[in-house]
Coordinates of C-alpha atoms in Angstrom, one line a residue:
M1 CA 253.5 -123.0 -15.9
S2 CA 257.0 -123.6 -17.0
F3 CA 259.3 -122.9 -20.2
F4 CA 261.3 -125.8 -21.9
T5 CA 263.7 -123.2 -23.5
P6 CA 263.7 -119.9 -21.6
L7 CA 266.6 -118.8 -23.0
N8 CA 264.7 -118.0 -26.3
F9 CA 263.7 -115.0 -24.0
L10 CA 266.4 -113.0 -24.7
W11 CA 265.4 -112.5 -28.2
L12 CA 262.7 -110.1 -26.6
I13 CA 265.6 -107.6 -26.1
P14 CA 266.8 -106.8 -29.6
L15 CA 263.7 -107.7 -31.4
A16 CA 261.5 -105.2 -28.9
G17 CA 264.6 -102.3 -28.9
T18 CA 264.2 -102.3 -32.6
L19 CA 260.3 -101.7 -32.7
L20 CA 260.5 -99.0 -30.4
F21 CA 263.4 -97.5 -32.1
L22 CA 261.6 -97.3 -35.1
Y23 CA 258.6 -95.3 -33.2
F24 CA 261.5 -93.1 -32.1
L25 CA 262.5 -91.7 -35.6
R26 CA 260.8 -88.9 -37.2
P27 CA 259.2 -89.7 -40.5
R28 CA 260.8 -88.4 -43.9
R29 CA 258.2 -86.2 -45.5
T30 CA 257.4 -85.6 -49.4
R31 CA 257.9 -82.3 -50.0
F32 CA 254.6 -80.2 -51.6
E33 CA 253.7 -76.6 -52.6
V34 CA 250.9 -75.3 -51.1
P35 CA 248.9 -71.8 -51.6
S36 CA 248.9 -71.0 -47.8
L37 CA 250.9 -72.1 -44.5
F38 CA 248.1 -71.0 -42.2
L39 CA 246.8 -74.8 -42.2
W40 CA 250.3 -76.1 -42.1
N41 CA 251.4 -74.6 -39.1
A42 CA 252.1 -77.9 -36.9
V43 CA 253.6 -79.5 -39.8
A44 CA 255.9 -76.7 -40.9
Q45 CA 257.4 -76.8 -37.1
S46 CA 258.1 -80.3 -37.2
V47 CA 259.9 -80.3 -40.5
R48 CA 261.7 -77.2 -39.4
A49 CA 263.3 -79.3 -36.2
D50 CA 266.8 -80.2 -36.8
R51 CA 266.8 -83.6 -34.6
P52 CA 266.0 -86.9 -36.5
F53 CA 264.2 -88.4 -33.1
Q54 CA 260.6 -87.5 -31.5
R55 CA 259.3 -88.0 -28.1
L56 CA 257.9 -91.9 -28.4
K57 CA 254.2 -91.5 -28.6
L58 CA 252.2 -94.6 -27.3
S59 CA 249.6 -95.9 -29.5
V60 CA 247.2 -98.8 -30.0
L61 CA 249.4 -99.9 -33.1
L62 CA 252.7 -100.0 -30.9
L63 CA 251.0 -101.9 -27.8
L64 CA 249.4 -104.3 -30.6
Q65 CA 252.9 -104.8 -32.1
L66 CA 254.7 -105.4 -28.7
L67 CA 251.9 -107.8 -27.3
A68 CA 252.2 -109.9 -31.0
L69 CA 256.0 -109.8 -30.8
L70 CA 255.9 -111.0 -26.8
L71 CA 253.6 -114.1 -27.7
L72 CA 256.0 -115.1 -30.5
I73 CA 259.0 -115.0 -28.3
C74 CA 256.9 -117.2 -26.0
A75 CA 256.0 -119.5 -28.2
L76 CA 259.8 -120.0 -29.0
A77 CA 260.2 -120.7 -25.4
T78 CA 258.1 -123.6 -25.5
P79 CA 255.6 -122.8 -22.5
L80 CA 254.0 -126.0 -20.6
T81 CA 251.8 -126.2 -18.1
K82 CA 252.3 -127.2 -14.5
P83 CA 252.4 -131.2 -14.3
G84 CA 249.3 -132.4 -13.2
P85 CA 248.0 -136.1 -12.9
V86 CA 246.4 -138.0 -15.8
P87 CA 242.7 -138.3 -15.0
Q88 CA 241.5 -141.6 -14.2
A89 CA 244.9 -143.7 -13.5
D90 CA 244.7 -147.1 -12.7
Y91 CA 247.7 -148.1 -10.6
V92 CA 249.3 -151.7 -10.0
I93 CA 251.2 -152.5 -6.7
I94 CA 253.2 -155.7 -6.8
L95 CA 254.5 -156.5 -3.2
D96 CA 257.0 -159.5 -3.0
Q97 CA 255.9 -162.1 -0.8
S98 CA 259.3 -164.4 -0.6
A99 CA 260.9 -165.8 2.3
G100 CA 263.5 -162.9 2.1
M101 CA 261.0 -160.5 3.0
E102 CA 261.4 -161.3 6.4
A103 CA 264.9 -160.6 6.9
T104 CA 265.7 -157.9 9.6
D105 CA 268.8 -156.3 8.0
V106 CA 266.5 -153.5 7.8
S107 CA 264.3 -152.4 10.8
P108 CA 261.7 -153.9 11.8
N109 CA 261.9 -156.3 8.2
R110 CA 261.9 -155.7 4.5
M111 CA 257.9 -156.5 4.4
A112 CA 257.3 -153.5 6.8
V113 CA 259.5 -151.2 4.8
A114 CA 258.0 -152.1 1.3
K115 CA 254.2 -151.8 3.2
V116 CA 255.3 -148.1 3.8
L117 CA 256.9 -147.4 0.9
A118 CA 253.8 -148.6 -0.9
E119 CA 251.3 -146.7 1.2
Q120 CA 253.8 -143.5 0.4
F121 CA 253.2 -144.4 -3.3
V122 CA 249.8 -144.4 -3.1
K123 CA 249.3 -141.2 -0.7
E124 CA 251.6 -139.2 -3.5
N125 CA 250.1 -140.6 -6.5
M126 CA 246.2 -141.4 -5.9
R127 CA 243.9 -138.8 -7.1
A128 CA 240.1 -138.8 -7.3
G129 CA 238.8 -141.0 -9.8
D130 CA 242.3 -143.1 -9.9
S131 CA 241.9 -146.9 -9.0
V132 CA 244.9 -149.4 -7.4
T133 CA 245.1 -152.7 -7.6
V134 CA 247.2 -154.8 -5.4
I135 CA 248.8 -158.0 -6.5
G136 CA 251.2 -160.2 -4.2
A137 CA 254.2 -162.3 -5.5
A138 CA 254.8 -165.8 -4.4
E139 CA 255.7 -168.8 -6.2
S140 CA 252.4 -167.9 -8.0
P141 CA 250.8 -164.3 -8.4
T142 CA 247.8 -163.5 -6.1
L143 CA 245.2 -161.0 -6.5
I144 CA 244.8 -159.4 -3.1
C145 CA 242.5 -156.5 -4.4
K146 CA 241.1 -155.1 -7.8
Q147 CA 240.9 -151.3 -8.7
L148 CA 240.0 -149.9 -5.5
H149 CA 239.1 -146.0 -5.3
S150 CA 239.7 -145.2 -1.5
V151 CA 243.3 -144.4 -0.1
G152 CA 242.1 -146.3 3.0
E153 CA 241.0 -149.4 1.4
V154 CA 244.1 -149.5 -0.6
D155 CA 246.0 -149.2 2.8
S156 CA 244.3 -152.2 4.1
A157 CA 244.8 -154.2 1.5
I158 CA 248.5 -153.3 1.6
E159 CA 248.8 -154.2 5.0
S160 CA 247.0 -157.5 4.5
V161 CA 249.7 -158.7 2.4
Q162 CA 251.8 -161.2 4.2
S163 CA 255.3 -162.9 3.1
V164 CA 255.3 -166.7 2.6
D165 CA 258.2 -169.2 2.9
T166 CA 258.9 -169.4 -0.8
T167 CA 260.8 -167.6 -3.7
S168 CA 259.0 -165.4 -6.0
D169 CA 258.3 -165.6 -9.6
I170 CA 258.3 -161.8 -10.5
A171 CA 257.8 -162.1 -14.4
S172 CA 254.6 -164.4 -13.7
A173 CA 253.6 -161.7 -11.3
L174 CA 254.0 -158.9 -14.0
T175 CA 252.1 -160.8 -16.9
F176 CA 249.2 -161.3 -14.2
A177 CA 249.2 -157.8 -13.5
G178 CA 249.0 -156.9 -17.3
A179 CA 246.0 -159.2 -17.3
A180 CA 244.3 -158.0 -14.3
V181 CA 244.3 -154.4 -15.6
R182 CA 244.4 -153.9 -19.4
K183 CA 245.7 -150.3 -19.3
S184 CA 247.6 -149.4 -16.2
S185 CA 249.1 -146.0 -15.9
A186 CA 252.0 -147.2 -13.7
V187 CA 253.0 -150.5 -12.1
A188 CA 255.0 -150.2 -8.8
L189 CA 257.0 -153.3 -8.0
F190 CA 258.1 -153.3 -4.1
T191 CA 260.8 -156.1 -3.6
D192 CA 264.0 -156.8 -2.0
G193 CA 265.7 -157.8 -5.5
A194 CA 267.5 -160.6 -4.4
W195 CA 266.4 -163.0 -7.4
D196 CA 269.4 -163.9 -9.6
P197 CA 269.9 -161.1 -12.3
A198 CA 270.0 -163.9 -14.9
E199 CA 265.9 -163.8 -14.5
D200 CA 265.8 -159.9 -15.7
D201 CA 265.7 -161.1 -19.3
S202 CA 262.5 -163.0 -18.7
I203 CA 261.3 -160.4 -16.8
S204 CA 262.1 -157.7 -18.9
S205 CA 260.3 -159.2 -21.6
V206 CA 257.4 -158.9 -20.2
R207 CA 256.0 -155.8 -21.7
T208 CA 255.0 -153.5 -18.5
P209 CA 254.3 -149.7 -18.9
N210 CA 255.8 -147.5 -16.8
L211 CA 257.3 -150.0 -14.3
R212 CA 258.7 -148.8 -11.0
L213 CA 261.1 -150.8 -9.0
F214 CA 261.7 -149.9 -5.3
E215 CA 264.0 -152.3 -3.7
V216 CA 264.3 -152.5 0.1
G217 CA 267.0 -154.4 1.9
S218 CA 271.0 -153.8 2.0
P219 CA 273.2 -155.9 -0.6
S220 CA 275.3 -157.4 2.0
P221 CA 273.4 -159.0 4.8
Q222 CA 274.5 -161.7 7.3
N223 CA 272.7 -165.2 6.9
V224 CA 273.0 -168.6 7.1
G225 CA 270.8 -171.3 6.2
I226 CA 270.0 -175.2 5.4
V227 CA 270.0 -175.4 1.8
E228 CA 269.6 -179.2 1.4
I229 CA 269.0 -182.2 3.9
S230 CA 268.9 -186.0 2.4
E231 CA 269.5 -189.4 3.8
R232 CA 270.8 -192.4 1.8
D233 CA 272.6 -195.4 2.3
D234 CA 276.1 -195.8 1.8
A235 CA 276.7 -197.4 -1.5
I236 CA 280.1 -198.0 -1.4
H237 CA 280.4 -199.3 2.0
P238 CA 276.9 -201.5 2.6
E239 CA 277.9 -202.0 5.9
A240 CA 277.9 -198.8 7.1
P241 CA 274.9 -197.3 8.7
P242 CA 273.0 -194.8 6.8
Q243 CA 274.0 -191.3 5.7
L244 CA 272.7 -188.0 6.5
L245 CA 273.7 -185.3 4.4
V246 CA 273.4 -181.5 5.4
K247 CA 274.1 -178.9 3.3
V248 CA 274.6 -175.4 4.9
D249 CA 274.9 -171.9 2.7
R250 CA 276.6 -168.9 4.4
H251 CA 276.4 -165.3 3.1
N252 CA 278.8 -162.9 5.5
A253 CA 277.8 -165.4 8.2
V254 CA 279.0 -165.6 11.9
Q255 CA 279.8 -168.9 13.4
S256 CA 277.1 -171.2 14.2
N257 CA 276.6 -174.6 15.7
L258 CA 274.7 -177.5 13.5
R259 CA 272.6 -180.0 15.6
I260 CA 270.8 -183.1 14.4
Y261 CA 268.0 -185.0 16.3
V262 CA 266.2 -187.9 15.8
D263 CA 263.2 -188.5 17.1
G264 CA 263.9 -185.6 19.7
K265 CA 267.1 -186.9 20.8
L266 CA 270.4 -185.2 19.9
A267 CA 272.2 -187.5 17.4
A268 CA 275.1 -185.4 16.2
N269 CA 276.3 -181.9 16.2
S270 CA 279.1 -180.2 14.0
S271 CA 280.4 -176.6 14.0
I272 CA 280.3 -174.1 10.9
P273 CA 282.7 -171.7 10.8
A274 CA 282.1 -168.1 9.9
G275 CA 282.6 -166.5 6.4
N276 CA 280.8 -167.2 3.0
G277 CA 280.4 -170.2 0.8
Q278 CA 278.7 -173.5 1.1
E279 CA 279.7 -176.2 4.1
V280 CA 278.6 -179.9 3.8
R281 CA 278.5 -182.0 6.6
I282 CA 278.0 -185.7 6.5
F283 CA 276.8 -187.9 9.3
A284 CA 276.6 -191.8 9.6
I285 CA 273.7 -192.5 12.2
A286 CA 273.0 -196.1 12.9
S287 CA 269.3 -195.2 14.4
L288 CA 268.3 -194.3 11.1
L289 CA 268.0 -197.9 9.8
K290 CA 264.6 -197.9 11.8
G291 CA 263.6 -194.6 10.3
G292 CA 262.4 -191.7 12.2
L293 CA 261.9 -188.1 12.2
V294 CA 265.4 -186.1 11.5
K295 CA 265.5 -182.4 12.6
A296 CA 268.7 -180.4 11.6
T297 CA 268.9 -176.6 13.5
L298 CA 271.4 -174.0 13.3
S299 CA 271.9 -172.1 16.5
G300 CA 274.4 -169.7 18.4
M301 CA 274.7 -166.8 15.5
S302 CA 275.3 -163.5 17.3
R303 CA 273.4 -162.5 14.2
D304 CA 271.3 -164.0 11.4
D305 CA 269.0 -161.9 9.2
L306 CA 266.4 -164.5 8.1
G307 CA 265.2 -167.3 10.8
V308 CA 263.1 -169.4 8.4
D309 CA 265.8 -171.3 7.1
N310 CA 267.5 -172.2 10.5
S311 CA 266.1 -175.5 10.4
A312 CA 264.8 -178.6 8.5
E313 CA 263.1 -181.8 9.1
L314 CA 263.1 -185.1 7.0
Q315 CA 260.9 -188.0 7.8
V316 CA 263.4 -191.0 7.1
K317 CA 261.3 -194.6 5.9
P318 CA 262.7 -197.8 7.8
E319 CA 264.5 -199.8 5.6
H320 CA 263.5 -202.6 3.6
T321 CA 264.6 -205.7 2.0
T322 CA 264.5 -205.4 -2.4
R323 CA 264.3 -208.8 -4.4
V324 CA 266.2 -208.5 -7.4
L325 CA 266.5 -211.0 -10.3
L326 CA 270.0 -210.9 -12.3
V327 CA 269.4 -212.4 -15.7
T328 CA 273.2 -212.6 -17.2
D329 CA 275.8 -214.9 -18.9
G330 CA 278.3 -213.6 -16.4
D331 CA 279.5 -210.4 -15.3
Q332 CA 281.4 -210.0 -12.4
Y333 CA 281.3 -206.2 -11.9
L334 CA 277.6 -206.5 -12.2
E335 CA 277.1 -209.2 -9.9
R336 CA 279.1 -207.8 -7.3
A337 CA 277.9 -204.4 -7.1
L338 CA 274.4 -205.4 -6.9
A339 CA 275.2 -207.9 -4.1
L340 CA 276.7 -205.6 -1.8
L341 CA 273.9 -203.0 -2.3
P342 CA 272.3 -202.4 1.1
D343 CA 269.0 -204.2 1.9
V344 CA 269.1 -206.0 -1.6
D345 CA 268.5 -209.7 -2.0
L346 CA 270.3 -211.0 -5.3
Y347 CA 269.1 -213.8 -7.2
E348 CA 270.8 -214.9 -10.7
E349 CA 269.7 -216.6 -13.7
K350 CA 271.2 -217.3 -17.2
P351 CA 269.3 -216.7 -20.1
A352 CA 268.7 -220.0 -21.1
E353 CA 267.1 -220.6 -17.6
Y354 CA 264.7 -217.6 -17.7
T355 CA 261.3 -218.1 -17.4
D356 CA 258.3 -215.6 -16.9
I357 CA 258.9 -214.3 -13.4
S358 CA 256.1 -211.4 -13.2
G359 CA 255.1 -210.8 -9.5
Q360 CA 257.7 -213.0 -8.2
Y361 CA 260.8 -210.1 -7.5
D362 CA 260.4 -206.3 -7.1
T363 CA 263.1 -205.7 -10.1
V364 CA 264.6 -207.8 -12.8
V365 CA 268.0 -206.7 -14.5
F366 CA 268.6 -207.9 -18.0
D367 CA 272.3 -207.9 -18.9
N368 CA 273.1 -208.1 -22.8
W369 CA 269.7 -210.2 -23.5
L370 CA 265.9 -209.3 -23.3
P371 CA 263.3 -212.1 -23.8
V372 CA 260.4 -212.0 -26.1
S373 CA 258.2 -210.3 -24.0
L374 CA 259.3 -208.3 -20.8
P375 CA 257.7 -209.9 -17.4
K376 CA 255.3 -207.6 -15.6
T377 CA 258.1 -206.5 -13.4
P378 CA 259.9 -203.3 -13.3
A379 CA 263.0 -203.4 -15.3
L380 CA 266.7 -202.4 -15.5
V381 CA 268.2 -203.2 -19.5
F382 CA 271.9 -203.3 -20.4
N383 CA 273.1 -203.1 -24.0
A384 CA 269.9 -205.1 -25.5
I385 CA 267.2 -204.2 -27.9
G386 CA 263.5 -205.7 -27.9
A387 CA 260.0 -204.9 -28.0
N388 CA 258.5 -202.4 -25.4
L389 CA 261.6 -200.1 -24.7
P390 CA 262.0 -196.7 -24.4
V391 CA 264.2 -196.7 -27.1
V392 CA 264.4 -197.4 -31.1
V393 CA 267.5 -198.5 -33.1
S394 CA 268.6 -195.5 -35.3
G395 CA 272.3 -196.7 -36.7
S396 CA 275.1 -199.3 -35.9
P397 CA 276.9 -199.2 -32.7
S398 CA 279.1 -196.1 -31.7
K399 CA 282.7 -196.6 -30.6
T400 CA 284.9 -195.1 -28.0
L401 CA 282.1 -192.7 -26.1
S402 CA 282.0 -190.5 -23.0
V403 CA 279.3 -189.1 -21.2
V404 CA 278.8 -185.4 -22.1
D405 CA 275.5 -184.5 -20.5
W406 CA 273.3 -185.9 -17.9
N407 CA 270.3 -184.5 -15.9
E408 CA 271.6 -184.2 -12.4
T409 CA 268.1 -183.2 -11.2
D410 CA 266.6 -186.7 -11.9
P411 CA 266.2 -189.1 -9.1
L412 CA 268.1 -191.7 -10.9
M413 CA 271.2 -189.6 -11.2
S414 CA 271.3 -188.2 -7.7
Y415 CA 275.0 -187.9 -6.6
V416 CA 275.9 -189.6 -9.9
D417 CA 279.2 -188.1 -11.6
L418 CA 279.8 -189.7 -15.3
S419 CA 282.2 -187.0 -16.3
P420 CA 285.4 -189.6 -15.8
V421 CA 283.1 -192.5 -17.5
H422 CA 284.7 -194.0 -20.9
I423 CA 282.6 -196.6 -22.8
Q424 CA 284.2 -198.6 -25.5
S425 CA 281.1 -199.4 -27.3
A426 CA 277.5 -198.3 -27.1
L427 CA 274.1 -198.9 -29.1
T428 CA 272.9 -195.8 -31.2
V429 CA 269.2 -195.3 -30.7
V430 CA 266.7 -192.7 -30.3
P431 CA 264.2 -192.0 -27.6
A432 CA 261.0 -193.9 -28.4
L433 CA 257.4 -192.4 -27.6
G434 CA 257.5 -191.7 -23.8
G435 CA 261.1 -191.9 -23.3
T436 CA 263.2 -189.4 -21.2
V437 CA 266.5 -189.2 -22.0
V438 CA 268.6 -189.3 -18.8
A439 CA 272.2 -189.3 -20.0
E440 CA 273.7 -188.9 -23.4
G441 CA 276.8 -189.3 -25.3
Q442 CA 278.3 -187.7 -28.5
D443 CA 275.9 -189.9 -30.9
G444 CA 272.8 -190.0 -28.8
P445 CA 271.4 -191.5 -25.8
L446 CA 273.1 -193.7 -23.0
I447 CA 270.5 -193.8 -20.4
V448 CA 266.6 -193.6 -20.9
K449 CA 263.6 -194.1 -18.8
G450 CA 260.3 -194.9 -19.5
E451 CA 257.3 -197.5 -18.9
Q452 CA 256.3 -200.6 -20.1
S453 CA 252.8 -202.0 -19.7
G454 CA 252.5 -199.4 -16.6
L455 CA 255.6 -200.2 -15.1
P456 CA 258.9 -198.1 -15.0
I457 CA 261.7 -199.2 -17.0
V458 CA 265.6 -198.3 -17.3
W459 CA 267.5 -198.6 -19.9
I460 CA 271.1 -198.4 -20.1
G461 CA 272.8 -198.6 -23.8
F462 CA 276.2 -200.0 -23.0
A463 CA 277.8 -203.3 -21.1
V464 CA 279.1 -202.7 -18.0
S465 CA 282.1 -204.3 -18.7
A466 CA 282.4 -202.6 -22.2
S467 CA 283.3 -199.5 -20.2
D468 CA 285.5 -198.1 -17.2
M469 CA 282.1 -196.8 -15.0
P470 CA 283.0 -199.9 -12.3
S471 CA 286.0 -198.1 -11.6
Y472 CA 284.0 -195.1 -10.2
N473 CA 281.8 -194.3 -7.1
A474 CA 279.3 -193.2 -9.7
F475 CA 278.5 -197.0 -10.5
P476 CA 277.2 -198.7 -7.2
I477 CA 275.3 -195.1 -6.7
L478 CA 273.9 -195.5 -10.1
L479 CA 272.7 -199.0 -9.6
S480 CA 271.4 -198.0 -6.1
N481 CA 269.2 -195.3 -7.7
A482 CA 267.8 -197.4 -10.3
I483 CA 267.0 -200.4 -8.1
Q484 CA 265.5 -198.2 -5.2
T485 CA 263.5 -195.9 -8.3
L486 CA 262.2 -199.0 -9.9
S487 CA 261.2 -201.2 -6.9
T488 CA 259.2 -198.4 -5.1
G489 CA 258.9 -195.7 -7.5
E490 CA 260.9 -193.6 -5.5
S491 CA 264.5 -192.6 -5.2
N492 CA 266.7 -194.3 -2.3
I493 CA 267.5 -190.9 -1.4
C494 CA 265.0 -189.4 1.2
R495 CA 264.6 -185.6 0.8
E496 CA 262.9 -182.8 2.5
N497 CA 259.7 -181.6 1.0
R498 CA 260.1 -177.8 -0.1
T499 CA 258.0 -175.0 0.3
G500 CA 255.8 -174.3 -2.8
Q501 CA 256.1 -177.5 -4.1
P502 CA 252.7 -179.8 -3.9
F503 CA 252.8 -182.7 -1.8
L504 CA 251.5 -186.0 -2.5
L505 CA 248.7 -187.7 0.0
P506 CA 248.3 -191.2 -0.3
P507 CA 244.9 -192.7 -1.2
T508 CA 241.7 -192.3 1.1
S509 CA 238.3 -192.2 0.6
G510 CA 236.6 -189.0 0.6
A511 CA 239.0 -186.3 1.2
W512 CA 241.9 -185.0 3.3
T513 CA 241.6 -182.1 5.7
V514 CA 244.6 -180.2 5.7
T515 CA 246.0 -177.9 8.6
D516 CA 248.8 -176.0 7.9
P517 CA 251.4 -174.1 10.4
A518 CA 249.3 -171.1 10.8
G519 CA 246.0 -173.1 11.5
K520 CA 244.6 -172.5 8.1
T521 CA 242.3 -175.7 7.1
S522 CA 241.6 -176.8 3.6
T523 CA 240.3 -179.7 2.1
V524 CA 241.9 -181.7 -0.6
P525 CA 239.5 -184.3 -2.6
C526 CA 241.1 -187.8 -2.9
S527 CA 239.9 -191.3 -4.1
E528 CA 241.0 -194.9 -2.9
L529 CA 242.6 -195.6 -6.3
S530 CA 245.3 -192.9 -6.4
G531 CA 246.9 -190.1 -4.1
C532 CA 246.1 -186.1 -4.5
E533 CA 248.3 -183.6 -4.5
Y534 CA 248.2 -180.8 -1.7
Y535 CA 249.6 -177.2 -3.2
G536 CA 249.1 -175.0 0.0
T537 CA 252.7 -175.6 1.1
Q538 CA 253.8 -172.0 1.1
L539 CA 254.5 -171.7 4.9
A540 CA 257.5 -174.0 6.7
G541 CA 256.8 -176.0 9.4
S542 CA 254.4 -179.3 10.3
Y543 CA 251.1 -180.1 8.6
D544 CA 248.4 -182.3 9.7
A545 CA 246.5 -183.9 7.4
R546 CA 243.4 -186.3 8.3
S547 CA 241.0 -188.4 6.5
A548 CA 238.0 -190.4 7.8
T549 CA 240.3 -193.6 8.0
S550 CA 243.9 -192.0 8.5
Q551 CA 245.8 -189.4 9.8
Q552 CA 249.4 -188.2 8.6
V553 CA 251.7 -185.5 10.0
F554 CA 254.1 -184.2 7.4
Y555 CA 256.9 -181.7 7.4
I556 CA 257.9 -178.6 4.6
G557 CA 260.8 -176.5 4.8
T558 CA 262.7 -174.0 2.8
A559 CA 265.9 -175.6 2.0
S560 CA 267.0 -173.7 -0.9
S561 CA 269.8 -171.8 -1.9
A562 CA 267.3 -169.0 -3.5
I563 CA 265.9 -168.6 -0.2
T564 CA 269.1 -168.1 1.8
D565 CA 270.9 -165.9 -0.5
I566 CA 269.0 -162.7 0.4
G567 CA 271.2 -160.4 -0.8
A568 CA 270.0 -157.4 -2.8
K569 CA 271.1 -157.8 -6.7
D570 CA 271.5 -154.9 -9.3
H571 CA 268.9 -155.0 -11.8
P572 CA 269.8 -152.7 -14.7
L573 CA 267.5 -153.8 -17.3
L574 CA 264.4 -152.5 -14.9
V575 CA 263.4 -149.1 -14.1
S576 CA 264.5 -147.5 -11.2
P577 CA 262.4 -144.5 -9.2
S578 CA 265.4 -142.8 -9.0
T579 CA 265.7 -141.9 -12.7
Q580 CA 262.1 -140.6 -12.6
A581 CA 261.5 -137.0 -11.9
T582 CA 258.4 -137.8 -9.8
L583 CA 256.8 -141.3 -8.5
H584 CA 253.6 -140.5 -10.0
V585 CA 252.4 -140.2 -13.6
L586 CA 252.3 -136.6 -14.9
R587 CA 251.5 -135.1 -17.9
R588 CA 252.2 -131.4 -19.3
I589 CA 250.5 -129.4 -21.9
D590 CA 252.5 -127.6 -24.6
L591 CA 251.2 -124.1 -25.2
T592 CA 253.3 -123.1 -27.9
P593 CA 250.5 -123.7 -30.9
W594 CA 248.2 -121.5 -28.8
L595 CA 250.4 -118.6 -28.2
A596 CA 251.3 -118.6 -31.6
A597 CA 247.7 -118.5 -32.9
V598 CA 247.1 -115.6 -30.6
A599 CA 250.3 -113.8 -32.0
L600 CA 248.8 -114.5 -35.6
I601 CA 245.4 -113.1 -34.7
I602 CA 247.0 -109.6 -33.6
V603 CA 248.8 -109.1 -36.3
L604 CA 245.8 -109.9 -38.6
A605 CA 243.4 -107.5 -36.6
E606 CA 246.0 -104.9 -36.9
W607 CA 246.2 -105.2 -40.6
V608 CA 242.4 -105.0 -41.0
V609 CA 242.0 -102.0 -38.8
Y610 CA 245.0 -99.8 -39.9
H611 CA 246.5 -101.1 -43.2
R612 CA 243.6 -102.4 -45.1
P613 CA 241.9 -98.7 -45.1
S614 CA 244.8 -96.8 -46.0
R615 CA 245.5 -99.1 -49.0
Y616 CA 241.9 -99.0 -50.3
T617 CA 240.6 -95.7 -49.6
T618 CA 240.7 -93.5 -52.9
A619 CA 242.3 -90.1 -52.3
I620 CA 240.3 -86.6 -53.1

């Protein structure tokens, strides 16, 4: 037992002292005349005494009064029982499975330390009748086990959790925990805390009772990793070899060496200095014209706390020629830019000469004009309005515009910077059903993409000659992206396939059998009419896909700043165990009302036994 306000016991000194003082005083007696003092000798001796005090005589009444006083003082001190576990508690343990949990800034790695802490949490908190649910937090949460009642079984479940080469979605894991265990007594989150603190708002919005945050890892680890690898044609210099872009992210990193291999042969290398921040290297590699497997590696580091982000692979497709028809009355900027695009065969017609060309070209470009009906060919439209477009006119043309926003993640806008572009006049429109706004100005959309008759279409709301866009590198890059996206359905930029994202397998009869880097095999149903998506891309490395008629090997890599940045962050919105008096859920019972009730019963008993008879007895 403990007391919340033990200083109240000091009241016992004056109150008990006063009570005892009253028992030391001699009682004042009333004088009566009697015939004889023979029967009153003892009383007479007491009355004749000169001292006002008498010797203390213990009595049941005194003991009852002291006991009642002691109980009342104890009640004022707010007695509490010793902490005890809530019976049949349901605990939830969430283990972060992100790639950063394999970091070696703590020995042997963060995941191993997190498992030790989780097992210690179970040992200190789990009692008979309690249950523990274990959840893994990766790109999506995974239920490892549900409501186990044995410490040994829980420890085995914790040891079975393995990290994957993706980021983790903590908010989804907490939501999943709430759905898996409706009334959990406590949720313990074991993580390196490397996610962006800006995500804390969404995490804290998930109502999680008694959330405990256990962070592992240091705030300043040393790591360098490849966060982007891509290949594209040089739109500015069409005669130049294809360009390979590699972006490296450094966090307290030491010096490293970046090497590029094409089909196993060293093609280029560069030194990455020590320090912080990103380093970008662009290599012109002529052998990429024929396509091939590109591998970028980082090596030579004296210390690197995470190894999974030190390599990246990219399958580059062979160059192919695109047949493009330009329908225009004459725009020298547009004509020249299209003619200079690599691997583009350009054909040109005037609007008066145009006839239906469905199926004859890979892409058609309409400049300031549209036919009554669009051909069954992917189309790029400049400054024209007609049927089956992804936009609808909403007002008169706007004057003197600039581009205020664009979607940098859209393949159409890859490496396109429209911030310096000024537009003299543009059509005022709103997107139609199915239209996606890619760039917009002050008065509405400027670039919109959509479909017509199942074929892609890109609409640009201004004429090239009515802007200064040809003066900037953004113009040929935008044209190159648009032609490649329209003609092949893909961007002309070849990027790495990233972990945690689905990989599109080509159509096949029956199904694909995919073997991941760990040797685990899974079956993906597919059809001959459409491709199918494979979602088991949690590990970085080579995947082998086989069907009854074909075989394909593809590589999945990390290539993400969120994975390479493994430094622990501060998360003040989340509860930390350091602010808790104990790690397990406890309860105390307040004994104040019980003690007060016992004291009241004693007082009533005293009144019944001692005072009530003297009050109601008739004198003789």
